[in-house]
Amino acid sequence: NPPITVPLDECPIIIEDDRTGLSIETIRRALLDNLYYVQGKTPQTATKNDFYMALAYTVRDRLLKRWLSTQLTYRKTPVKTVSYLSAEFLLGPHLINNLISLNLYDPFKKAIEESGLNFQELVDQEEEPGLGNGGLGRLAACYMDSLATLEIPAIGYGIRYEFGIFDQEIKDGWQVEITDKWLQYGNPWEIARPEFAQLVKFGGYTESYYDQDHIYRVRWVPRYTVNGIPYDTPILGYRVNTANTLRLWKAEASESFNFERFNVGDYYGAVRDKVACETISKVLYPNDEQIQGKELRLEQQFFFVSCSLQDMIRIHLNKNASLDNFHEMWSIQLNDTHPAIGVAELMRLLLDENNYDWDTAWNITKNTFAYTNHTLLPEALEKWPLNIFGRMLPRHLEIIYAINHRFLDEVRIHYPNDVSKLACLSIIDETGEKYVRMAHLACVGSFAINGVAALHTELLKSDVLRDFYELYPEKFSNKTNGVTPRRWMVLSNPRMSFTICEKIGDSWIKNLDDLRQLEGYAEDGGFRNYWQQIKKEVKQDLANYIQAKLDIKVDPHSLFDVQVKRIHEYKRQHLNVLNIVTLYNRIKNNPNLDVTPRTFIFGGKAAPGYFMAKLIIKLINSVADVVNNDPVICDRIKVIFLPDYNVTFGQRVYPAADISEQISTAGKEASGTGNMKFSLNGALTIGTLDGANVEIRESVGAENFFLFGLTTEEVYAIRANRYTPRDYYNSDEELKAVLDLISTGFFSHGDPNLFRPIVDNLLYSDPYMLLADYRSYVDAQDAVGCAYRDQDHWGRMSILNVARMGKFSSDRSIKDYCNDIWKTKPFAIDVPEYMQSQA
Ligand code: CGF
């Protein structure tokens, strides 16, 4: 091809118009252009997915200007940047979110419809990137949204898993896992940047030497290296020019082919190493709150952290003469301990590759990192067996020993007469088999440590990280989680959002505290009625979806009682089931009982290796089978398990809920974020004093919240006095009847063994204290049923919930992180003139 010699501004292609124009006509033309030139299809041969891809590219064209200007600005300006390191980003679909951020939803919808296409059908084509398990990954996505909206210079770093969280099917009531092939038709939202690839070392050994200045140094001779290729996704701020970057790393072999082996006929051997390297970014570990101690997981963690730190150093050295001020220009947030190896890796990069002395390197490192803890469950605290760790990361183990050595000296001085503190605080666990404790590494190597809800932070201070709190009280603070109102209200609940805007304008979308102005309308009977009417319409949408998906009819006038989240014993989906069976027994004993009609809706995935969680799914489905088909029940209660709960499905279900189930054992749920999404969509909460429930209740008012259950202190006290669940069974007739019914095999076609593990676990151990909380839960559920009958009052409570939830915006969380931890400021992006157009 002859090179294009025409200067761009004389070029006959109307780039400005077709790539960025916003008239309906231009969007329609651009759609066909992308269909033809990018997808290589004509409208006659295009599939729905081709049209979706063309649509996505047409939207992407219109955001590139913001994205490139943002990158350009950051490149030339000395701004402090937040680097959010997370093994998970559970983004959810991009298309509508981007259209909303760009304020282009209406013209695009119109253009698509005028082209004779079904807009919703194209939207439904998008495969959501399920690169996370649950709360932690979704929080990272909300924070990326808020960082961009608040115009904070930031970059998210993670792994581009080829297979995200598995798709869930339900077969005969059991969960079946299916691979999530989210990339199979291509991903129009990412751009590969192989020019910024990074090499990551693994295994091998270390050797010491003296450099030319006779200084003792260590070099790491790896056994193998892996290439990290970055894939960038733009993260648009809402109605601002800022578009930050999410950079996800894909593992590729550094050598594509071993020619020596190939030439001697070992064809398989020639590619074996390549395949092994590429496994690193193949699949997301589907465990929430449970560590597996698998080597591949450590490989994944080190892989993305090393790529990211090297990338930050590259960017830094483009703008700065040295790394001396690295910590002044970067704050790196460790989203849980998954990226905590970064502490040792930054030390290595500074010491071994940039020739810093220990003290300077340590000063930079410990002033760069901040650590967020997300869990109180002991089984979720990451630790790596020393032998695995040392084999994979020999140099890092040396560095960790050196950090620990200096740290324990500090501890000794602090507690001269208490050797027990050394064992408690040490980064190396030497109580039995030796481990590297990642939370300890994160605490020692960070300048700030935070929990994710007020109660959680207090429990960290008094329990899980007590010794660190005693040593470094100034490092600790609380940063209550938040969620983005753009996705979780505007996008998922347009009816309610529109109604709110009609009354109080749209400032709340960026300043969620402005929802307060709705409070006055809670006293307006006409508005309450209208509010409830809207809820009914949204519930009808969900009812239609359930009918289409499961062929089950549900009544939108019934109370929609929803529990969607990962399936875990501490989240107590089975407590919900105990209440359902209680209601069932009551109606069976008294068929004319006047009960408030209810639809119980469940959704959530169980970790594939978590037997009890999978059995709980089976129990829910088995109870559903009986209850939904019993003529005596006569549709007064319905139980639905909606398969494959993910972000897209969350967008459907939160707006339709009347009651949100937040029923974990007090002291077990760090925060929860589903609880916030429900309440922001007008659902009332039935919940324990756990995680962020405590703050939600404080905000919305105790009279607008259904509280039950033991407090954390009570849980601890009962445990301390030997908890005997059987006492509760023996003293509560209804509870006894429920457990007996399950035990007889009533819900398992007469098989008494199927659910025995659940019943026995409750009767003989009950680690999550369901039996202790049963009575109080069932009573609170009765109160919910009664309250729902007074629709007018319910409407008032629902409006007040929304009006008072301003605190739970992720914008507020991010502002708190910026002010207290990162010390970063907004930096507005101007779109350079040559990039400007109408958009
Ligand atoms: O993080 C969680 C969630 N399971 O991902 N933890 N982790 N790990 C907590 O259990 C939630 O309570 C919390 O809301 C979430 C985000 O901080």
PDB file of N, CA, C and O in Angstrom, residues 50-113:
ATOM      1  N   ASP A  50     -22.604  -9.526  15.616  1.00  0.00           N
ATOM      2  CA  ASP A  50     -21.894  -8.570  14.748  1.00  0.00           C
ATOM      3  C   ASP A  50     -22.451  -7.165  14.958  1.00  0.00           C
ATOM      4  O   ASP A  50     -21.699  -6.190  15.049  1.00  0.00           O
ATOM      5  N   PHE A  51     -23.759  -7.072  15.032  1.00  0.00           N
ATOM      6  CA  PHE A  51     -24.358  -5.752  15.244  1.00  0.00           C
ATOM      7  C   PHE A  51     -23.971  -5.194  16.621  1.00  0.00           C
ATOM      8  O   PHE A  51     -23.693  -4.010  16.762  1.00  0.00           O
ATOM      9  N   TYR A  52     -23.956  -6.082  17.611  1.00  0.00           N
ATOM     10  CA  TYR A  52     -23.535  -5.612  18.944  1.00  0.00           C
ATOM     11  C   TYR A  52     -22.104  -5.072  18.884  1.00  0.00           C
ATOM     12  O   TYR A  52     -21.800  -3.993  19.422  1.00  0.00           O
ATOM     13  N   MET A  53     -21.228  -5.837  18.219  1.00  0.00           N
ATOM     14  CA  MET A  53     -19.818  -5.416  18.138  1.00  0.00           C
ATOM     15  C   MET A  53     -19.720  -4.063  17.422  1.00  0.00           C
ATOM     16  O   MET A  53     -18.987  -3.168  17.865  1.00  0.00           O
ATOM     17  N   ALA A  54     -20.454  -3.930  16.336  1.00  0.00           N
ATOM     18  CA  ALA A  54     -20.409  -2.661  15.590  1.00  0.00           C
ATOM     19  C   ALA A  54     -20.916  -1.521  16.477  1.00  0.00           C
ATOM     20  O   ALA A  54     -20.339  -0.422  16.489  1.00  0.00           O
ATOM     21  N   LEU A  55     -21.959  -1.815  17.230  1.00  0.00           N
ATOM     22  CA  LEU A  55     -22.500  -0.798  18.141  1.00  0.00           C
ATOM     23  C   LEU A  55     -21.453  -0.428  19.194  1.00  0.00           C
ATOM     24  O   LEU A  55     -21.212   0.757  19.471  1.00  0.00           O
ATOM     25  N   ALA A  56     -20.821  -1.451  19.767  1.00  0.00           N
ATOM     26  CA  ALA A  56     -19.819  -1.200  20.805  1.00  0.00           C
ATOM     27  C   ALA A  56     -18.661  -0.367  20.240  1.00  0.00           C
ATOM     28  O   ALA A  56     -18.187   0.577  20.877  1.00  0.00           O
ATOM     29  N   TYR A  57     -18.208  -0.694  19.017  1.00  0.00           N
ATOM     30  CA  TYR A  57     -17.117   0.095  18.426  1.00  0.00           C
ATOM     31  C   TYR A  57     -17.567   1.526  18.177  1.00  0.00           C
ATOM     32  O   TYR A  57     -16.780   2.474  18.316  1.00  0.00           O
ATOM     33  N   THR A  58     -18.829   1.689  17.813  1.00  0.00           N
ATOM     34  CA  THR A  58     -19.325   3.044  17.536  1.00  0.00           C
ATOM     35  C   THR A  58     -19.325   3.866  18.824  1.00  0.00           C
ATOM     36  O   THR A  58     -19.009   5.054  18.815  1.00  0.00           O
ATOM     37  N   VAL A  59     -19.648   3.215  19.937  1.00  0.00           N
ATOM     38  CA  VAL A  59     -19.591   3.908  21.227  1.00  0.00           C
ATOM     39  C   VAL A  59     -18.128   4.159  21.590  1.00  0.00           C
ATOM     40  O   VAL A  59     -17.756   5.256  22.029  1.00  0.00           O
ATOM     41  N   ARG A  60     -17.299   3.158  21.393  1.00  0.00           N
ATOM     42  CA  ARG A  60     -15.884   3.299  21.758  1.00  0.00           C
ATOM     43  C   ARG A  60     -15.227   4.455  21.003  1.00  0.00           C
ATOM     44  O   ARG A  60     -14.452   5.215  21.573  1.00  0.00           O
ATOM     45  N   ASP A  61     -15.567   4.564  19.718  1.00  0.00           N
ATOM     46  CA  ASP A  61     -15.017   5.684  18.945  1.00  0.00           C
ATOM     47  C   ASP A  61     -15.299   7.000  19.658  1.00  0.00           C
ATOM     48  O   ASP A  61     -14.490   7.919  19.644  1.00  0.00           O
ATOM     49  N   ARG A  62     -16.465   7.083  20.261  1.00  0.00           N
ATOM     50  CA  ARG A  62     -16.886   8.349  20.866  1.00  0.00           C
ATOM     51  C   ARG A  62     -16.322   8.574  22.272  1.00  0.00           C
ATOM     52  O   ARG A  62     -16.568   9.606  22.871  1.00  0.00           O
ATOM     53  N   LEU A  63     -15.636   7.589  22.786  1.00  0.00           N
ATOM     54  CA  LEU A  63     -15.018   7.847  24.096  1.00  0.00           C
ATOM     55  C   LEU A  63     -13.489   7.977  23.998  1.00  0.00           C
ATOM     56  O   LEU A  63     -12.830   8.426  24.923  1.00  0.00           O
ATOM     57  N   LEU A  64     -12.966   7.594  22.815  1.00  0.00           N
ATOM     58  CA  LEU A  64     -11.505   7.575  22.692  1.00  0.00           C
ATOM     59  C   LEU A  64     -10.863   8.935  22.927  1.00  0.00           C
ATOM     60  O   LEU A  64      -9.788   9.034  23.510  1.00  0.00           O
ATOM     61  N   LYS A  65     -11.567   9.962  22.480  1.00  0.00           N
ATOM     62  CA  LYS A  65     -11.020  11.313  22.639  1.00  0.00           C
ATOM     63  C   LYS A  65     -10.752  11.604  24.126  1.00  0.00           C
ATOM     64  O   LYS A  65      -9.701  12.110  24.499  1.00  0.00           O
ATOM     65  N   ARG A  66     -11.706  11.259  24.964  1.00  0.00           N
ATOM     66  CA  ARG A  66     -11.523  11.489  26.406  1.00  0.00           C
ATOM     67  C   ARG A  66     -10.371  10.628  26.956  1.00  0.00           C
ATOM     68  O   ARG A  66      -9.565  11.072  27.751  1.00  0.00           O
ATOM     69  N   TRP A  67     -10.362   9.396  26.480  1.00  0.00           N
ATOM     70  CA  TRP A  67      -9.363   8.454  27.010  1.00  0.00           C
ATOM     71  C   TRP A  67      -7.951   8.902  26.647  1.00  0.00           C
ATOM     72  O   TRP A  67      -7.050   8.966  27.488  1.00  0.00           O
ATOM     73  N   LEU A  68      -7.773   9.248  25.353  1.00  0.00           N
ATOM     74  CA  LEU A  68      -6.440   9.651  24.909  1.00  0.00           C
ATOM     75  C   LEU A  68      -6.023  10.968  25.553  1.00  0.00           C
ATOM     76  O   LEU A  68      -4.863  11.137  25.938  1.00  0.00           O
ATOM     77  N   SER A  69      -6.970  11.891  25.701  1.00  0.00           N
ATOM     78  CA  SER A  69      -6.607  13.162  26.357  1.00  0.00           C
ATOM     79  C   SER A  69      -6.201  12.916  27.789  1.00  0.00           C
ATOM     80  O   SER A  69      -5.282  13.554  28.302  1.00  0.00           O
ATOM     81  N   THR A  70      -6.889  12.005  28.451  1.00  0.00           N
ATOM     82  CA  THR A  70      -6.552  11.721  29.852  1.00  0.00           C
ATOM     83  C   THR A  70      -5.134  11.164  29.922  1.00  0.00           C
ATOM     84  O   THR A  70      -4.322  11.615  30.736  1.00  0.00           O
ATOM     85  N   GLN A  71      -4.835  10.216  29.048  1.00  0.00           N
ATOM     86  CA  GLN A  71      -3.491   9.615  29.074  1.00  0.00           C
ATOM     87  C   GLN A  71      -2.415  10.658  28.790  1.00  0.00           C
ATOM     88  O   GLN A  71      -1.391  10.725  29.465  1.00  0.00           O
ATOM     89  N   LEU A  72      -2.711  11.488  27.780  1.00  0.00           N
ATOM     90  CA  LEU A  72      -1.769  12.541  27.395  1.00  0.00           C
ATOM     91  C   LEU A  72      -1.512  13.480  28.554  1.00  0.00           C
ATOM     92  O   LEU A  72      -0.367  13.833  28.859  1.00  0.00           O
ATOM     93  N   THR A  73      -2.581  13.859  29.221  1.00  0.00           N
ATOM     94  CA  THR A  73      -2.458  14.800  30.336  1.00  0.00           C
ATOM     95  C   THR A  73      -1.640  14.185  31.467  1.00  0.00           C
ATOM     96  O   THR A  73      -0.735  14.821  31.998  1.00  0.00           O
ATOM     97  N   TYR A  74      -1.957  12.940  31.819  1.00  0.00           N
ATOM     98  CA  TYR A  74      -1.220  12.301  32.916  1.00  0.00           C
ATOM     99  C   TYR A  74       0.259  12.140  32.557  1.00  0.00           C
ATOM    100  O   TYR A  74       1.125  12.206  33.410  1.00  0.00           O
ATOM    101  N   ARG A  75       0.505  11.912  31.255  1.00  0.00           N
ATOM    102  CA  ARG A  75       1.888  11.665  30.858  1.00  0.00           C
ATOM    103  C   ARG A  75       2.760  12.896  31.046  1.00  0.00           C
ATOM    104  O   ARG A  75       3.915  12.810  31.390  1.00  0.00           O
ATOM    105  N   LYS A  76       2.137  14.047  30.809  1.00  0.00           N
ATOM    106  CA  LYS A  76       3.009  15.242  30.873  1.00  0.00           C
ATOM    107  C   LYS A  76       2.862  16.029  32.167  1.00  0.00           C
ATOM    108  O   LYS A  76       3.579  16.991  32.379  1.00  0.00           O
ATOM    109  N   THR A  77       1.953  15.620  33.053  1.00  0.00           N
ATOM    110  CA  THR A  77       1.741  16.416  34.272  1.00  0.00           C
ATOM    111  C   THR A  77       2.247  15.638  35.493  1.00  0.00           C
ATOM    112  O   THR A  77       2.007  14.437  35.594  1.00  0.00           O
ATOM    113  N   PRO A  78       2.893  16.315  36.416  1.00  0.00           N
ATOM    114  CA  PRO A  78       3.367  15.606  37.609  1.00  0.00           C
ATOM    115  C   PRO A  78       2.254  15.427  38.629  1.00  0.00           C
ATOM    116  O   PRO A  78       2.230  16.072  39.667  1.00  0.00           O
ATOM    117  N   VAL A  79       1.300  14.551  38.321  1.00  0.00           N
ATOM    118  CA  VAL A  79       0.182  14.348  39.248  1.00  0.00           C
ATOM    119  C   VAL A  79       0.416  13.087  40.073  1.00  0.00           C
ATOM    120  O   VAL A  79       0.980  12.113  39.587  1.00  0.00           O
ATOM    121  N   LYS A  80      -0.042  13.106  41.311  1.00  0.00           N
ATOM    122  CA  LYS A  80       0.047  11.888  42.115  1.00  0.00           C
ATOM    123  C   LYS A  80      -1.038  10.921  41.641  1.00  0.00           C
ATOM    124  O   LYS A  80      -2.197  11.293  41.481  1.00  0.00           O
ATOM    125  N   THR A  81      -0.644   9.694  41.421  1.00  0.00           N
ATOM    126  CA  THR A  81      -1.562   8.714  40.829  1.00  0.00           C
ATOM    127  C   THR A  81      -1.875   7.601  41.821  1.00  0.00           C
ATOM    128  O   THR A  81      -0.995   7.118  42.526  1.00  0.00           O
ATOM    129  N   VAL A  82      -3.145   7.227  41.834  1.00  0.00           N
ATOM    130  CA  VAL A  82      -3.553   6.081  42.649  1.00  0.00           C
ATOM    131  C   VAL A  82      -3.451   4.833  41.796  1.00  0.00           C
ATOM    132  O   VAL A  82      -3.943   4.800  40.666  1.00  0.00           O
ATOM    133  N   SER A  83      -2.800   3.811  42.340  1.00  0.00           N
ATOM    134  CA  SER A  83      -2.723   2.548  41.618  1.00  0.00           C
ATOM    135  C   SER A  83      -3.490   1.518  42.438  1.00  0.00           C
ATOM    136  O   SER A  83      -3.122   1.235  43.580  1.00  0.00           O
ATOM    137  N   TYR A  84      -4.571   1.018  41.866  1.00  0.00           N
ATOM    138  CA  TYR A  84      -5.427   0.099  42.607  1.00  0.00           C
ATOM    139  C   TYR A  84      -5.106  -1.323  42.159  1.00  0.00           C
ATOM    140  O   TYR A  84      -5.412  -1.721  41.034  1.00  0.00           O
ATOM    141  N   LEU A  85      -4.419  -2.066  43.029  1.00  0.00           N
ATOM    142  CA  LEU A  85      -4.005  -3.430  42.677  1.00  0.00           C
ATOM    143  C   LEU A  85      -5.043  -4.417  43.186  1.00  0.00           C
ATOM    144  O   LEU A  85      -5.278  -4.509  44.396  1.00  0.00           O
ATOM    145  N   SER A  86      -5.637  -5.155  42.262  1.00  0.00           N
ATOM    146  CA  SER A  86      -6.684  -6.080  42.680  1.00  0.00           C
ATOM    147  C   SER A  86      -6.663  -7.325  41.792  1.00  0.00           C
ATOM    148  O   SER A  86      -6.617  -7.212  40.563  1.00  0.00           O
ATOM    149  N   ALA A  87      -6.712  -8.486  42.423  1.00  0.00           N
ATOM    150  CA  ALA A  87      -6.744  -9.727  41.647  1.00  0.00           C
ATOM    151  C   ALA A  87      -8.107  -9.897  40.965  1.00  0.00           C
ATOM    152  O   ALA A  87      -8.274 -10.779  40.123  1.00  0.00           O
ATOM    153  N   GLU A  88      -9.079  -9.059  41.353  1.00  0.00           N
ATOM    154  CA  GLU A  88     -10.421  -9.179  40.782  1.00  0.00           C
ATOM    155  C   GLU A  88     -10.986  -7.805  40.439  1.00  0.00           C
ATOM    156  O   GLU A  88     -10.861  -6.863  41.225  1.00  0.00           O
ATOM    157  N   PHE A  89     -11.597  -7.723  39.264  1.00  0.00           N
ATOM    158  CA  PHE A  89     -12.418  -6.560  38.894  1.00  0.00           C
ATOM    159  C   PHE A  89     -13.696  -7.107  38.281  1.00  0.00           C
ATOM    160  O   PHE A  89     -13.676  -7.626  37.168  1.00  0.00           O
ATOM    161  N   LEU A  90     -14.773  -6.995  38.997  1.00  0.00           N
ATOM    162  CA  LEU A  90     -16.044  -7.554  38.510  1.00  0.00           C
ATOM    163  C   LEU A  90     -16.846  -6.418  37.883  1.00  0.00           C
ATOM    164  O   LEU A  90     -17.686  -5.801  38.525  1.00  0.00           O
ATOM    165  N   LEU A  91     -16.527  -6.160  36.598  1.00  0.00           N
ATOM    166  CA  LEU A  91     -16.981  -4.906  36.001  1.00  0.00           C
ATOM    167  C   LEU A  91     -18.449  -4.889  35.622  1.00  0.00           C
ATOM    168  O   LEU A  91     -19.114  -3.874  35.747  1.00  0.00           O
ATOM    169  N   GLY A  92     -18.942  -6.006  35.113  1.00  0.00           N
ATOM    170  CA  GLY A  92     -20.288  -5.968  34.550  1.00  0.00           C
ATOM    171  C   GLY A  92     -20.217  -5.380  33.154  1.00  0.00           C
ATOM    172  O   GLY A  92     -19.176  -4.873  32.720  1.00  0.00           O
ATOM    173  N   PRO A  93     -21.344  -5.452  32.424  1.00  0.00           N
ATOM    174  CA  PRO A  93     -21.323  -5.003  31.038  1.00  0.00           C
ATOM    175  C   PRO A  93     -21.005  -3.510  30.912  1.00  0.00           C
ATOM    176  O   PRO A  93     -21.353  -2.711  31.762  1.00  0.00           O
ATOM    177  N   HIS A  94     -20.319  -3.158  29.806  1.00  0.00           N
ATOM    178  CA  HIS A  94     -19.841  -1.786  29.615  1.00  0.00           C
ATOM    179  C   HIS A  94     -20.799  -0.898  28.829  1.00  0.00           C
ATOM    180  O   HIS A  94     -20.822   0.307  29.022  1.00  0.00           O
ATOM    181  N   LEU A  95     -21.499  -1.513  27.864  1.00  0.00           N
ATOM    182  CA  LEU A  95     -22.154  -0.698  26.831  1.00  0.00           C
ATOM    183  C   LEU A  95     -23.046   0.401  27.411  1.00  0.00           C
ATOM    184  O   LEU A  95     -22.828   1.589  27.168  1.00  0.00           O
ATOM    185  N   ILE A  96     -24.040   0.019  28.187  1.00  0.00           N
ATOM    186  CA  ILE A  96     -24.999   1.022  28.681  1.00  0.00           C
ATOM    187  C   ILE A  96     -24.312   1.962  29.657  1.00  0.00           C
ATOM    188  O   ILE A  96     -24.571   3.172  29.669  1.00  0.00           O
ATOM    189  N   ASN A  97     -23.434   1.408  30.467  1.00  0.00           N
ATOM    190  CA  ASN A  97     -22.717   2.251  31.426  1.00  0.00           C
ATOM    191  C   ASN A  97     -21.964   3.375  30.693  1.00  0.00           C
ATOM    192  O   ASN A  97     -22.014   4.533  31.096  1.00  0.00           O
ATOM    193  N   ASN A  98     -21.304   3.012  29.603  1.00  0.00           N
ATOM    194  CA  ASN A  98     -20.560   4.027  28.859  1.00  0.00           C
ATOM    195  C   ASN A  98     -21.500   5.036  28.202  1.00  0.00           C
ATOM    196  O   ASN A  98     -21.221   6.237  28.180  1.00  0.00           O
ATOM    197  N   LEU A  99     -22.613   4.540  27.670  1.00  0.00           N
ATOM    198  CA  LEU A  99     -23.567   5.472  27.047  1.00  0.00           C
ATOM    199  C   LEU A  99     -24.096   6.469  28.069  1.00  0.00           C
ATOM    200  O   LEU A  99     -24.246   7.659  27.781  1.00  0.00           O
ATOM    201  N   ILE A 100     -24.347   5.981  29.283  1.00  0.00           N
ATOM    202  CA  ILE A 100     -24.852   6.875  30.324  1.00  0.00           C
ATOM    203  C   ILE A 100     -23.779   7.895  30.702  1.00  0.00           C
ATOM    204  O   ILE A 100     -24.052   9.087  30.814  1.00  0.00           O
ATOM    205  N   SER A 101     -22.555   7.427  30.881  1.00  0.00           N
ATOM    206  CA  SER A 101     -21.476   8.353  31.255  1.00  0.00           C
ATOM    207  C   SER A 101     -21.293   9.430  30.196  1.00  0.00           C
ATOM    208  O   SER A 101     -21.030  10.584  30.504  1.00  0.00           O
ATOM    209  N   LEU A 102     -21.413   9.021  28.928  1.00  0.00           N
ATOM    210  CA  LEU A 102     -21.205   9.973  27.834  1.00  0.00           C
ATOM    211  C   LEU A 102     -22.440  10.826  27.553  1.00  0.00           C
ATOM    212  O   LEU A 102     -22.407  11.690  26.679  1.00  0.00           O
ATOM    213  N   ASN A 103     -23.535  10.531  28.231  1.00  0.00           N
ATOM    214  CA  ASN A 103     -24.815  11.200  27.969  1.00  0.00           C
ATOM    215  C   ASN A 103     -25.290  10.934  26.541  1.00  0.00           C
ATOM    216  O   ASN A 103     -25.797  11.832  25.860  1.00  0.00           O
ATOM    217  N   LEU A 104     -25.102   9.715  26.083  1.00  0.00           N
ATOM    218  CA  LEU A 104     -25.464   9.386  24.698  1.00  0.00           C
ATOM    219  C   LEU A 104     -26.496   8.257  24.611  1.00  0.00           C
ATOM    220  O   LEU A 104     -26.715   7.707  23.531  1.00  0.00           O
ATOM    221  N   TYR A 105     -27.096   7.930  25.734  1.00  0.00           N
ATOM    222  CA  TYR A 105     -28.030   6.797  25.720  1.00  0.00           C
ATOM    223  C   TYR A 105     -29.167   7.033  24.718  1.00  0.00           C
ATOM    224  O   TYR A 105     -29.444   6.187  23.863  1.00  0.00           O
ATOM    225  N   ASP A 106     -29.803   8.201  24.820  1.00  0.00           N
ATOM    226  CA  ASP A 106     -30.996   8.443  23.983  1.00  0.00           C
ATOM    227  C   ASP A 106     -30.685   8.434  22.486  1.00  0.00           C
ATOM    228  O   ASP A 106     -31.342   7.723  21.733  1.00  0.00           O
ATOM    229  N   PRO A 107     -29.678   9.230  22.036  1.00  0.00           N
ATOM    230  CA  PRO A 107     -29.426   9.198  20.586  1.00  0.00           C
ATOM    231  C   PRO A 107     -29.037   7.819  20.069  1.00  0.00           C
ATOM    232  O   PRO A 107     -29.448   7.428  18.968  1.00  0.00           O
ATOM    233  N   PHE A 108     -28.310   7.049  20.860  1.00  0.00           N
ATOM    234  CA  PHE A 108     -27.921   5.714  20.393  1.00  0.00           C
ATOM    235  C   PHE A 108     -29.129   4.795  20.299  1.00  0.00           C
ATOM    236  O   PHE A 108     -29.289   4.046  19.336  1.00  0.00           O
ATOM    237  N   LYS A 109     -29.972   4.872  21.296  1.00  0.00           N
ATOM    238  CA  LYS A 109     -31.154   3.987  21.280  1.00  0.00           C
ATOM    239  C   LYS A 109     -31.996   4.324  20.045  1.00  0.00           C
ATOM    240  O   LYS A 109     -32.455   3.443  19.318  1.00  0.00           O
ATOM    241  N   LYS A 110     -32.148   5.616  19.835  1.00  0.00           N
ATOM    242  CA  LYS A 110     -32.960   6.059  18.710  1.00  0.00           C
ATOM    243  C   LYS A 110     -32.330   5.603  17.389  1.00  0.00           C
ATOM    244  O   LYS A 110     -33.010   5.071  16.510  1.00  0.00           O
ATOM    245  N   ALA A 111     -31.026   5.797  17.277  1.00  0.00           N
ATOM    246  CA  ALA A 111     -30.337   5.442  16.026  1.00  0.00           C
ATOM    247  C   ALA A 111     -30.479   3.948  15.745  1.00  0.00           C
ATOM    248  O   ALA A 111     -30.707   3.535  14.600  1.00  0.00           O
ATOM    249  N   ILE A 112     -30.370   3.148  16.797  1.00  0.00           N
ATOM    250  CA  ILE A 112     -30.475   1.698  16.601  1.00  0.00           C
ATOM    251  C   ILE A 112     -31.892   1.342  16.177  1.00  0.00           C
ATOM    252  O   ILE A 112     -32.108   0.558  15.233  1.00  0.00           O
ATOM    253  N   GLU A 113     -32.838   1.948  16.847  1.00  0.00           N
ATOM    254  CA  GLU A 113     -34.229   1.609  16.515  1.00  0.00           C
ATOM    255  C   GLU A 113     -34.590   2.086  15.109  1.00  0.00           C
ATOM    256  O   GLU A 113     -35.265   1.385  14.363  1.00  0.00           O
TER     257      GLU A 113
END
